GROMACS .gro file of C-alpha atoms in nm:
model
  483
    1MET     CA    1   7.831  -2.323   7.841
    2LEU     CA    2   7.909  -2.349   8.184
    3ASP     CA    3   8.248  -2.144   8.281
    4THR     CA    4   8.394  -2.424   8.469
    5MET     CA    5   8.293  -2.807   8.514
    6TYR     CA    6   7.964  -2.826   8.741
    7HIS     CA    7   8.047  -3.089   9.018
    8SER     CA    8   7.765  -3.285   9.133
    9TYR     CA    9   7.713  -3.492   9.406
   10MET     CA   10   7.500  -3.732   9.601
   11LEU     CA   11   7.229  -3.682   9.917
   12ILE     CA   12   7.248  -3.911  10.199
   13ASP     CA   13   7.138  -3.845  10.532
   14GLY     CA   14   7.170  -3.473  10.492
   15GLU     CA   15   7.528  -3.460  10.353
   16GLN     CA   16   7.649  -3.399  10.007
   17VAL     CA   17   7.868  -3.714   9.955
   18GLN     CA   18   8.061  -3.851   9.686
   19ALA     CA   19   8.019  -4.220   9.588
   20LEU     CA   20   8.230  -4.442   9.837
   21SER     CA   21   8.468  -4.618   9.536
   22GLY     CA   22   8.523  -4.248   9.430
   23ARG     CA   23   8.402  -4.325   9.083
   24VAL     CA   24   8.271  -4.008   8.859
   25ASP     CA   25   8.129  -4.011   8.526
   26VAL     CA   26   8.069  -3.709   8.284
   27ILE     CA   27   7.765  -3.581   8.176
   28TYR     CA   28   7.764  -3.395   7.826
   29ASN     CA   29   7.529  -3.138   7.631
   30PRO     CA   30   7.368  -3.352   7.343
   31ALA     CA   31   7.343  -3.021   7.113
   32SER     CA   32   7.695  -2.977   7.135
   33GLN     CA   33   7.901  -3.299   7.284
   34GLU     CA   34   8.068  -3.049   7.565
   35PRO     CA   35   8.099  -3.123   7.927
   36VAL     CA   36   7.828  -2.979   8.164
   37GLY     CA   37   7.941  -3.188   8.466
   38GLU     CA   38   8.101  -3.426   8.677
   39VAL     CA   39   7.894  -3.672   8.921
   40PRO     CA   40   7.926  -3.969   9.138
   41VAL     CA   41   7.837  -4.325   9.048
   42GLY     CA   42   7.731  -4.499   9.283
   43SER     CA   43   7.648  -4.866   9.377
   44ARG     CA   44   7.442  -5.095   9.566
   45GLN     CA   45   7.649  -5.008   9.890
   46ASP     CA   46   7.606  -4.646   9.854
   47ALA     CA   47   7.241  -4.675   9.769
   48ARG     CA   48   7.227  -4.916  10.079
   49LEU     CA   49   7.338  -4.619  10.311
   50ALA     CA   50   7.091  -4.381  10.158
   51LEU     CA   51   6.822  -4.633  10.270
   52GLN     CA   52   6.958  -4.682  10.611
   53ALA     CA   53   6.908  -4.319  10.655
   54ALA     CA   54   6.577  -4.301  10.540
   55ARG     CA   55   6.484  -4.574  10.783
   56ARG     CA   56   6.631  -4.417  11.042
   57ALA     CA   57   6.470  -4.065  10.936
   58PHE     CA   58   6.129  -4.195  10.908
   59PRO     CA   59   5.984  -4.246  11.278
   60ALA     CA   60   6.038  -3.864  11.321
   61TRP     CA   61   5.891  -3.762  10.999
   62SER     CA   62   5.602  -3.983  10.993
   63GLU     CA   63   5.486  -3.837  11.320
   64THR     CA   64   5.617  -3.463  11.261
   65SER     CA   65   5.256  -3.278  11.232
   66CYS     CA   66   5.086  -3.227  10.849
   67GLN     CA   67   5.109  -2.815  10.952
   68LYS     CA   68   5.506  -2.873  11.000
   69ARG     CA   69   5.582  -3.090  10.693
   70ALA     CA   70   5.360  -2.828  10.466
   71GLU     CA   71   5.577  -2.532  10.616
   72ILE     CA   72   5.883  -2.741  10.434
   73LEU     CA   73   5.741  -2.811  10.137
   74HIS     CA   74   5.638  -2.434  10.049
   75GLU     CA   75   5.962  -2.321  10.169
   76ALA     CA   76   6.139  -2.559   9.942
   77ALA     CA   77   5.882  -2.431   9.651
   78ASP     CA   78   6.023  -2.092   9.741
   79LEU     CA   79   6.345  -2.179   9.718
   80VAL     CA   80   6.301  -2.394   9.366
   81ARG     CA   81   6.135  -2.039   9.208
   82GLU     CA   82   6.444  -1.864   9.344
   83ARG     CA   83   6.680  -2.096   9.188
   84THR     CA   84   6.473  -2.155   8.887
   85ASP     CA   85   6.693  -1.967   8.658
   86ARG     CA   86   7.027  -2.209   8.744
   87ILE     CA   87   6.851  -2.490   8.793
   88ALA     CA   88   6.686  -2.491   8.397
   89ARG     CA   89   7.020  -2.382   8.259
   90LEU     CA   90   7.169  -2.703   8.430
   91LEU     CA   91   6.873  -2.878   8.298
   92THR     CA   92   6.901  -2.756   7.932
   93GLN     CA   93   7.263  -2.830   7.899
   94GLU     CA   94   7.230  -3.217   8.031
   95GLN     CA   95   6.892  -3.298   7.902
   96GLY     CA   96   6.867  -3.069   7.540
   97LYS     CA   97   6.543  -2.913   7.585
   98PRO     CA   98   6.481  -2.520   7.515
   99LEU     CA   99   6.587  -2.290   7.820
  100LYS     CA  100   6.246  -2.177   7.824
  101ASN     CA  101   6.067  -2.547   7.830
  102ALA     CA  102   6.347  -2.616   8.138
  103ARG     CA  103   6.225  -2.316   8.330
  104ALA     CA  104   5.838  -2.425   8.286
  105GLU     CA  105   5.957  -2.779   8.406
  106VAL     CA  106   6.138  -2.647   8.715
  107ARG     CA  107   5.844  -2.375   8.806
  108SER     CA  108   5.598  -2.699   8.762
  109SER     CA  109   5.793  -2.896   8.999
  110ALA     CA  110   5.774  -2.579   9.265
  111ASP     CA  111   5.382  -2.577   9.209
  112MET     CA  112   5.381  -2.965   9.251
  113LEU     CA  113   5.553  -2.892   9.644
  114ASP     CA  114   5.272  -2.631   9.743
  115TYR     CA  115   4.990  -2.821   9.622
  116TYR     CA  116   5.087  -3.138   9.794
  117ALA     CA  117   5.167  -2.925  10.102
  118GLU     CA  118   4.810  -2.864  10.141
  119GLU     CA  119   4.693  -3.171  10.030
  120GLY     CA  120   4.879  -3.360  10.312
  121LYS     CA  121   4.663  -3.163  10.552
  122ARG     CA  122   4.318  -3.320  10.448
  123ASN     CA  123   4.440  -3.690  10.516
  124PHE     CA  124   4.146  -3.713  10.788
  125GLY     CA  125   4.037  -4.053  10.797
  126GLU     CA  126   3.704  -4.158  10.933
  127TRP     CA  127   3.480  -4.246  11.226
  128MET     CA  128   3.198  -4.481  11.198
  129ALA     CA  129   2.979  -4.612  11.480
  130SER     CA  130   2.799  -4.894  11.484
  131GLY     CA  131   2.655  -5.049  11.836
  132GLN     CA  132   2.863  -5.084  12.091
  133SER     CA  133   3.176  -5.035  11.896
  134ARG     CA  134   3.312  -4.769  11.710
  135SER     CA  135   3.531  -4.771  11.406
  136ILE     CA  136   3.821  -4.543  11.338
  137VAL     CA  137   4.011  -4.524  10.999
  138LEU     CA  138   4.327  -4.420  10.968
  139LYS     CA  139   4.542  -4.338  10.659
  140GLN     CA  140   4.945  -4.400  10.759
  141PRO     CA  141   5.239  -4.340  10.538
  142VAL     CA  142   5.374  -4.661  10.428
  143GLY     CA  143   5.743  -4.621  10.512
  144VAL     CA  144   6.033  -4.564  10.301
  145ALA     CA  145   5.980  -4.498   9.939
  146ALA     CA  146   6.212  -4.583   9.662
  147LEU     CA  147   6.170  -4.332   9.371
  148ILE     CA  148   6.334  -4.406   8.995
  149THR     CA  149   6.271  -4.151   8.736
  150PRO     CA  150   6.360  -4.101   8.338
  151TRP     CA  151   6.565  -3.811   8.164
  152ASN     CA  152   6.294  -3.651   7.962
  153PHE     CA  153   6.173  -3.466   8.254
  154PRO     CA  154   6.391  -3.549   8.526
  155VAL     CA  155   6.283  -3.249   8.768
  156ASP     CA  156   5.935  -3.250   8.702
  157LEU     CA  157   5.841  -3.621   8.701
  158LEU     CA  158   6.076  -3.651   9.038
  159ALA     CA  159   5.847  -3.391   9.188
  160TRP     CA  160   5.542  -3.569   9.151
  161LYS     CA  161   5.680  -3.850   9.357
  162VAL     CA  162   5.873  -3.620   9.601
  163ALA     CA  163   5.582  -3.357   9.707
  164PRO     CA  164   5.323  -3.655   9.753
  165ALA     CA  165   5.541  -3.900   9.929
  166LEU     CA  166   5.709  -3.657  10.208
  167ALA     CA  167   5.352  -3.502  10.255
  168ALA     CA  168   5.192  -3.866  10.333
  169GLY     CA  169   5.432  -3.887  10.584
  170CYS     CA  170   5.741  -4.081  10.402
  171THR     CA  171   6.064  -4.067  10.366
  172PHE     CA  172   6.273  -4.154  10.033
  173VAL     CA  173   6.573  -4.241   9.860
  174ALA     CA  174   6.555  -4.125   9.461
  175LYS     CA  175   6.762  -4.212   9.191
  176PRO     CA  176   6.790  -3.977   8.895
  177PRO     CA  177   6.877  -4.071   8.546
  178SER     CA  178   7.225  -4.148   8.521
  179LYS     CA  179   7.286  -3.951   8.189
  180ALA     CA  180   7.086  -3.614   8.307
  181PRO     CA  181   7.091  -3.641   8.730
  182ILE     CA  182   7.234  -3.304   8.786
  183ALA     CA  183   6.915  -3.051   8.801
  184ALA     CA  184   6.697  -3.319   8.975
  185THR     CA  185   6.994  -3.348   9.256
  186GLU     CA  186   6.949  -2.966   9.291
  187PHE     CA  187   6.603  -2.994   9.298
  188VAL     CA  188   6.609  -3.225   9.620
  189LYS     CA  189   6.861  -2.993   9.751
  190THR     CA  190   6.609  -2.721   9.818
  191LEU     CA  191   6.402  -2.960  10.052
  192ILE     CA  192   6.722  -2.991  10.280
  193ASP     CA  193   6.804  -2.631  10.270
  194ALA     CA  194   6.418  -2.569  10.363
  195GLY     CA  195   6.469  -2.760  10.691
  196LEU     CA  196   6.360  -3.143  10.575
  197PRO     CA  197   6.568  -3.348  10.856
  198PRO     CA  198   6.826  -3.562  10.761
  199GLY     CA  199   6.786  -3.881  10.616
  200ALA     CA  200   6.427  -3.752  10.507
  201ALA     CA  201   6.549  -3.696  10.150
  202ASN     CA  202   6.842  -3.889   9.998
  203VAL     CA  203   6.972  -3.942   9.613
  204VAL     CA  204   7.197  -4.204   9.481
  205HIS     CA  205   7.349  -4.168   9.119
  206GLY     CA  206   7.459  -4.469   8.957
  207PRO     CA  207   7.346  -4.731   8.689
  208GLY     CA  208   6.993  -4.899   8.722
  209SER     CA  209   7.172  -5.243   8.741
  210GLU     CA  210   7.341  -5.150   9.110
  211VAL     CA  211   7.182  -4.877   9.235
  212GLY     CA  212   6.807  -4.944   9.109
  213ALA     CA  213   6.844  -5.265   9.202
  214GLU     CA  214   6.945  -5.235   9.528
  215LEU     CA  215   6.617  -4.962   9.599
  216VAL     CA  216   6.407  -5.232   9.469
  217GLN     CA  217   6.542  -5.556   9.632
  218SER     CA  218   6.610  -5.437   9.979
  219PRO     CA  219   6.383  -5.526  10.247
  220ILE     CA  220   6.385  -5.141  10.375
  221SER     CA  221   6.177  -4.975  10.100
  222ARG     CA  222   5.823  -5.045  10.127
  223LYS     CA  223   5.710  -4.857   9.797
  224ILE     CA  224   5.832  -4.830   9.436
  225ALA     CA  225   5.763  -4.545   9.253
  226PHE     CA  226   5.877  -4.572   8.865
  227THR     CA  227   5.829  -4.374   8.555
  228GLY     CA  228   6.016  -4.525   8.238
  229GLU     CA  229   6.070  -4.822   7.964
  230THR     CA  230   5.779  -5.095   8.019
  231LYS     CA  231   6.074  -5.356   8.030
  232THR     CA  232   6.245  -5.215   8.296
  233GLY     CA  233   5.859  -5.171   8.472
  234ARG     CA  234   5.813  -5.562   8.426
  235TRP     CA  235   6.142  -5.614   8.607
  236ILE     CA  236   6.059  -5.397   8.872
  237MET     CA  237   5.718  -5.565   8.953
  238ALA     CA  238   5.860  -5.887   8.943
  239HIS     CA  239   6.103  -5.837   9.188
  240ALA     CA  240   5.906  -5.614   9.406
  241ALA     CA  241   5.645  -5.929   9.405
  242GLY     CA  242   5.903  -6.112   9.636
  243GLN     CA  243   5.838  -5.887   9.942
  244ILE     CA  244   5.465  -5.753   9.843
  245LYS     CA  245   5.593  -5.418   9.765
  246ARG     CA  246   5.391  -5.114   9.731
  247VAL     CA  247   5.418  -5.053   9.321
  248SER     CA  248   5.344  -4.713   9.113
  249LEU     CA  249   5.431  -4.774   8.759
  250GLU     CA  250   5.397  -4.509   8.486
  251LEU     CA  251   5.554  -4.684   8.154
  252GLY     CA  252   5.540  -4.679   7.781
  253GLY     CA  253   5.280  -4.508   7.604
  254GLN     CA  254   5.159  -4.508   7.196
  255SER     CA  255   4.920  -4.208   7.203
  256PRO     CA  256   4.686  -4.177   6.924
  257PHE     CA  257   4.553  -3.851   6.836
  258ILE     CA  258   4.200  -3.893   6.601
  259VAL     CA  259   4.078  -3.594   6.379
  260CYS     CA  260   3.750  -3.638   6.329
  261GLN     CA  261   3.534  -3.481   5.974
  262ASP     CA  262   3.382  -3.201   6.206
  263ALA     CA  263   3.700  -3.087   6.368
  264ASP     CA  264   3.841  -2.764   6.393
  265LEU     CA  265   4.148  -2.848   6.187
  266GLU     CA  266   4.356  -2.521   6.248
  267LYS     CA  267   4.338  -2.586   6.615
  268ALA     CA  268   4.373  -2.958   6.592
  269ALA     CA  269   4.699  -2.897   6.323
  270SER     CA  270   4.835  -2.672   6.593
  271ALA     CA  271   4.773  -2.903   6.898
  272CYS     CA  272   4.911  -3.218   6.695
  273THR     CA  273   5.236  -3.027   6.591
  274GLN     CA  274   5.315  -2.934   6.971
  275ARG     CA  275   5.222  -3.271   7.131
  276ALA     CA  276   5.378  -3.468   6.878
  277PHE     CA  277   5.738  -3.302   6.805
  278SER     CA  278   5.766  -3.113   7.245
  279ASN     CA  279   6.062  -3.227   7.393
  280MET     CA  280   6.201  -3.380   7.036
  281GLY     CA  281   5.868  -3.614   7.072
  282GLN     CA  282   6.040  -3.768   7.403
  283ILE     CA  283   5.745  -3.730   7.611
  284CYS     CA  284   5.513  -4.049   7.724
  285ILE     CA  285   5.210  -3.892   7.614
  286SER     CA  286   5.320  -3.740   7.279
  287VAL     CA  287   5.130  -3.787   6.984
  288ASN     CA  288   5.285  -4.140   6.831
  289ARG     CA  289   4.984  -4.218   6.556
  290ILE     CA  290   4.773  -3.991   6.394
  291TYR     CA  291   4.421  -4.107   6.241
  292ALA     CA  292   4.217  -3.843   6.027
  293ALA     CA  293   3.913  -3.883   5.876
  294GLU     CA  294   3.924  -3.952   5.486
  295GLU     CA  295   3.686  -3.647   5.432
  296ILE     CA  296   3.904  -3.381   5.578
  297ALA     CA  297   4.265  -3.576   5.623
  298ASP     CA  298   4.438  -3.378   5.325
  299GLN     CA  299   4.365  -3.022   5.459
  300PHE     CA  300   4.447  -3.154   5.826
  301THR     CA  301   4.783  -3.296   5.675
  302ALA     CA  302   4.859  -2.938   5.490
  303LYS     CA  303   4.836  -2.766   5.835
  304LEU     CA  304   5.008  -2.996   6.023
  305LEU     CA  305   5.286  -2.948   5.754
  306GLU     CA  306   5.273  -2.563   5.789
  307HIS     CA  307   5.310  -2.602   6.167
  308THR     CA  308   5.575  -2.817   6.136
  309GLN     CA  309   5.822  -2.659   5.907
  310ARG     CA  310   5.776  -2.285   6.120
  311LEU     CA  311   5.972  -2.497   6.410
  312ARG     CA  312   6.306  -2.388   6.494
  313ILE     CA  313   6.555  -2.606   6.576
  314GLY     CA  314   6.888  -2.550   6.770
  315ASN     CA  315   7.089  -2.579   7.095
  316GLY     CA  316   6.851  -2.517   7.389
  317LEU     CA  317   7.054  -2.227   7.561
  318GLU     CA  318   7.020  -2.005   7.203
  319PRO     CA  319   6.703  -1.766   7.206
  320ASP     CA  320   6.369  -1.883   7.010
  321VAL     CA  321   6.436  -2.210   6.952
  322ASP     CA  322   6.134  -2.481   6.988
  323LEU     CA  323   6.321  -2.793   6.965
  324GLY     CA  324   6.689  -2.874   7.054
  325PRO     CA  325   6.843  -3.223   7.016
  326MET     CA  326   6.731  -3.573   7.132
  327PHE     CA  327   6.883  -3.691   7.407
  328SER     CA  328   7.099  -3.976   7.275
  329GLU     CA  329   7.241  -4.130   6.971
  330ALA     CA  330   7.048  -4.437   7.068
  331GLN     CA  331   6.698  -4.241   7.075
  332ARG     CA  332   6.819  -4.086   6.737
  333GLU     CA  333   6.889  -4.391   6.572
  334LYS     CA  334   6.567  -4.577   6.677
  335THR     CA  335   6.368  -4.309   6.526
  336ARG     CA  336   6.564  -4.362   6.189
  337GLU     CA  337   6.518  -4.706   6.195
  338HIS     CA  338   6.132  -4.658   6.243
  339VAL     CA  339   6.141  -4.385   5.951
  340ALA     CA  340   6.313  -4.626   5.738
  341ASP     CA  341   6.096  -4.889   5.839
  342ALA     CA  342   5.809  -4.704   5.766
  343LEU     CA  343   5.923  -4.554   5.422
  344ALA     CA  344   6.036  -4.934   5.294
  345LYS     CA  345   5.689  -5.060   5.367
  346GLY     CA  346   5.496  -4.791   5.135
  347ALA     CA  347   5.476  -4.452   5.386
  348SER     CA  348   5.536  -4.093   5.220
  349LEU     CA  349   5.785  -3.876   5.360
  350LEU     CA  350   5.624  -3.522   5.370
  351CYS     CA  351   5.907  -3.332   5.561
  352GLY     CA  352   6.205  -3.435   5.780
  353GLY     CA  353   6.360  -3.758   5.775
  354ARG     CA  354   6.717  -3.651   5.875
  355GLU     CA  355   6.941  -3.442   6.046
  356PRO     CA  356   6.950  -3.074   5.993
  357GLU     CA  357   7.270  -2.940   5.771
  358GLY     CA  358   7.489  -2.725   5.901
  359ARG     CA  359   7.783  -2.654   6.153
  360ALA     CA  360   7.567  -2.569   6.408
  361PHE     CA  361   7.442  -2.943   6.398
  362GLU     CA  362   7.735  -3.153   6.358
  363LYS     CA  363   7.782  -3.270   6.699
  364GLY     CA  364   7.469  -3.274   6.860
  365PHE     CA  365   7.188  -3.554   6.847
  366PHE     CA  366   6.932  -3.321   6.605
  367TYR     CA  367   6.687  -3.448   6.384
  368LEU     CA  368   6.437  -3.296   6.194
  369PRO     CA  369   6.032  -3.300   6.292
  370THR     CA  370   5.904  -3.563   6.046
  371VAL     CA  371   5.573  -3.604   5.894
  372LEU     CA  372   5.494  -3.964   5.722
  373ASP     CA  373   5.169  -4.031   5.533
  374ASN     CA  374   5.005  -4.334   5.419
  375VAL     CA  375   5.095  -4.513   5.706
  376ASP     CA  376   4.965  -4.839   5.866
  377HIS     CA  377   5.006  -5.060   6.108
  378SER     CA  378   5.207  -5.314   5.978
  379MET     CA  379   5.475  -5.033   6.033
  380ARG     CA  380   5.707  -5.053   6.342
  381ILE     CA  381   5.657  -4.685   6.388
  382MET     CA  382   5.244  -4.777   6.445
  383ARG     CA  383   5.324  -5.035   6.669
  384GLU     CA  384   5.632  -4.948   6.881
  385GLU     CA  385   5.715  -4.648   7.078
  386THR     CA  386   5.931  -4.422   6.869
  387PHE     CA  387   6.025  -4.172   7.146
  388GLY     CA  388   6.121  -3.935   6.847
  389PRO     CA  389   6.011  -3.598   6.647
  390VAL     CA  390   5.779  -3.846   6.398
  391ALA     CA  391   5.398  -3.789   6.301
  392PRO     CA  392   5.294  -4.072   6.126
  393ILE     CA  393   4.916  -4.014   5.937
  394MET     CA  394   4.672  -4.290   5.866
  395ARG     CA  395   4.310  -4.219   5.730
  396PHE     CA  396   4.004  -4.363   5.855
  397LYS     CA  397   3.630  -4.423   5.755
  398THR     CA  398   3.457  -4.429   6.048
  399LEU     CA  399   3.486  -4.333   6.400
  400GLU     CA  400   3.423  -4.723   6.516
  401GLU     CA  401   3.723  -4.780   6.263
  402ALA     CA  402   3.945  -4.542   6.443
  403ILE     CA  403   3.850  -4.583   6.778
  404ALA     CA  404   3.943  -5.006   6.675
  405LEU     CA  405   4.277  -4.885   6.570
  406ALA     CA  406   4.354  -4.626   6.845
  407ASN     CA  407   4.284  -4.939   7.089
  408ASP     CA  408   4.519  -5.219   6.860
  409THR     CA  409   4.812  -5.162   7.116
  410GLU     CA  410   4.980  -5.285   7.411
  411PHE     CA  411   4.981  -4.946   7.560
  412GLY     CA  412   4.698  -4.720   7.686
  413LEU     CA  413   4.853  -4.407   7.845
  414ALA     CA  414   4.697  -4.127   7.694
  415ALA     CA  415   4.467  -4.057   7.381
  416TYR     CA  416   4.316  -3.786   7.198
  417ILE     CA  417   4.041  -3.652   6.988
  418PHE     CA  418   3.934  -3.374   6.810
  419THR     CA  419   3.567  -3.334   6.727
  420ARG     CA  420   3.306  -3.081   6.763
  421ASP     CA  421   3.024  -3.295   6.849
  422LEU     CA  422   2.951  -3.390   7.204
  423LYS     CA  423   2.792  -3.715   7.125
  424THR     CA  424   3.124  -3.818   6.929
  425ALA     CA  425   3.352  -3.707   7.237
  426ILE     CA  426   3.170  -3.901   7.502
  427PHE     CA  427   3.112  -4.218   7.271
  428ALA     CA  428   3.489  -4.214   7.191
  429SER     CA  429   3.612  -4.100   7.526
  430GLU     CA  430   3.438  -4.399   7.678
  431ARG     CA  431   3.564  -4.648   7.444
  432LEU     CA  432   3.911  -4.525   7.417
  433GLU     CA  433   4.145  -4.752   7.602
  434ALA     CA  434   4.383  -4.531   7.783
  435GLY     CA  435   4.429  -4.381   8.148
  436GLY     CA  436   4.355  -4.035   8.026
  437ILE     CA  437   4.152  -3.892   7.754
  438GLY     CA  438   4.205  -3.520   7.596
  439VAL     CA  439   3.875  -3.411   7.388
  440ASN     CA  440   4.010  -3.099   7.167
  441VAL     CA  441   4.289  -3.040   7.410
  442ASN     CA  442   4.668  -3.204   7.383
  443ASN     CA  443   4.736  -3.247   7.763
  444VAL     CA  444   4.585  -3.504   7.964
  445VAL     CA  445   4.770  -3.367   8.271
  446ASP     CA  446   4.575  -3.161   8.557
  447ILE     CA  447   4.757  -3.143   8.910
  448GLN     CA  448   4.419  -3.209   9.074
  449ALA     CA  449   4.391  -3.540   8.837
  450PRO     CA  450   4.446  -3.870   8.822
  451PHE     CA  451   4.754  -3.974   8.542
  452GLY     CA  452   4.824  -4.319   8.453
  453GLY     CA  453   4.812  -4.589   8.233
  454TRP     CA  454   4.590  -4.917   8.116
  455LYS     CA  455   4.706  -5.224   7.987
  456GLN     CA  456   5.098  -5.202   7.976
  457SER     CA  457   5.137  -4.879   7.993
  458GLY     CA  458   5.124  -4.882   8.389
  459LEU     CA  459   4.970  -4.950   8.752
  460GLY     CA  460   4.865  -4.680   8.987
  461ARG     CA  461   4.797  -4.313   8.973
  462GLU     CA  462   5.024  -3.997   9.039
  463LEU     CA  463   4.862  -3.630   9.075
  464GLY     CA  464   4.571  -3.518   9.272
  465HIS     CA  465   4.451  -3.676   9.593
  466TYR     CA  466   4.521  -4.020   9.404
  467GLY     CA  467   4.894  -3.927   9.421
  468LEU     CA  468   4.902  -3.861   9.806
  469GLU     CA  469   4.693  -4.228   9.852
  470ALA     CA  470   4.948  -4.401   9.691
  471TYR     CA  471   5.209  -4.358   9.943
  472LEU     CA  472   4.933  -4.419  10.222
  473GLU     CA  473   4.847  -4.734  10.405
  474THR     CA  474   4.488  -4.778  10.530
  475LYS     CA  475   4.432  -4.915  10.917
  476HIS     CA  476   4.132  -4.987  11.053
  477ILE     CA  477   4.073  -4.953  11.463
  478ARG     CA  478   3.771  -5.089  11.628
  479LEU     CA  479   3.693  -4.994  11.974
  480GLY     CA  480   3.483  -5.200  12.166
  481PHE     CA  481   3.287  -5.037  12.496
  482GLU     CA  482   3.013  -5.130  12.752
  483MET     CA  483   2.680  -4.931  12.731
   0.00000   0.00000   0.00000
């Protein structure tokens, strides 16, 4: 717990400011309901001022050399690492995740700044000869970017957008999550402290209905990058269409985890446990549905239970905690509803399915990691994104059946398969309808590789050079001359 309430701020035109209305909101620790900090609540007018500042800063920043941009991004990365403990502690208190995971998230955001500092130097363009003319192809920054991010990884997912935007030469206005904005704001502050010119980086707090709507609908923003719910993504896509804005959307997921007959069951169970329950299942690429081959399903389930029951739950600030609380009562209630629906339709509860007992858990949004067996696709938990700590298991007879079940969803962000057979791995990977496939690994994120979804899991890609290109426009210059 902080000794005193932390007083946050917004960042507009290089200054730390409060909301024009003077409104503030209190952020509470989801583990204890103790107040963490006080943050300003912005409005459309605050967002408009930030957009105007970003527009003023864009010409100079877009013309700044890639070398100079890289120097500032590297300096900011160094500052993030120096401030890791402070930012991570704020992150744990406002979001709930264990401190070790918060530190890893903050360090990852520094790595993102370093990566794009160098990737920005590789924006070369092309030169082509054709008779009495020459063609030059340039990649130039799209303009002011609006960056809207969620509460589950408020620092890291903002870094995924901030780093390539700045490296490309764009300026931005960020709207961090309303109930977890503090650590994200501190992250952006490192860019300003590293020498970013006023107005190049702006942060406005406030509700999506006001701040988010202004960022999307304003004619100033030319690029919208959003990570969050599919429903909100649809709204953004519809409203951005009026001005034909560039849009990147990373939306919901319903990731399947296929365990084949020949899989290393110990490795599969360990990987599945980590990916199903890390951050209390509140990750877009969490394992949401497990499909186990009939021949090994009982063995796999026993190993999964063994790993699950070792997990330690508690306040994220306590040492040796594996899982913190859920982020909100709304998230916990949705998890309860999905579990209750599955049990009513015939699923078997193998562990969890309730809140932990004891005074330490009375005030927080805690829920035990839960394993369900004998589930099927009539249950909400297999059709909707729970975003909670539940691992439901269904059996399959053939690989083709498993792939069909895995693809039986409107989502397509990530999918996992565990097998020792290369032919099986390739066959399944080519047929699974998802933007990222993990074969014998439980993570499809690599800073150098594209990340994004198929179907209603989104549009566009982040990370790698793909992430940089999302903030660049292509221009063809044709030069004619006399021979």
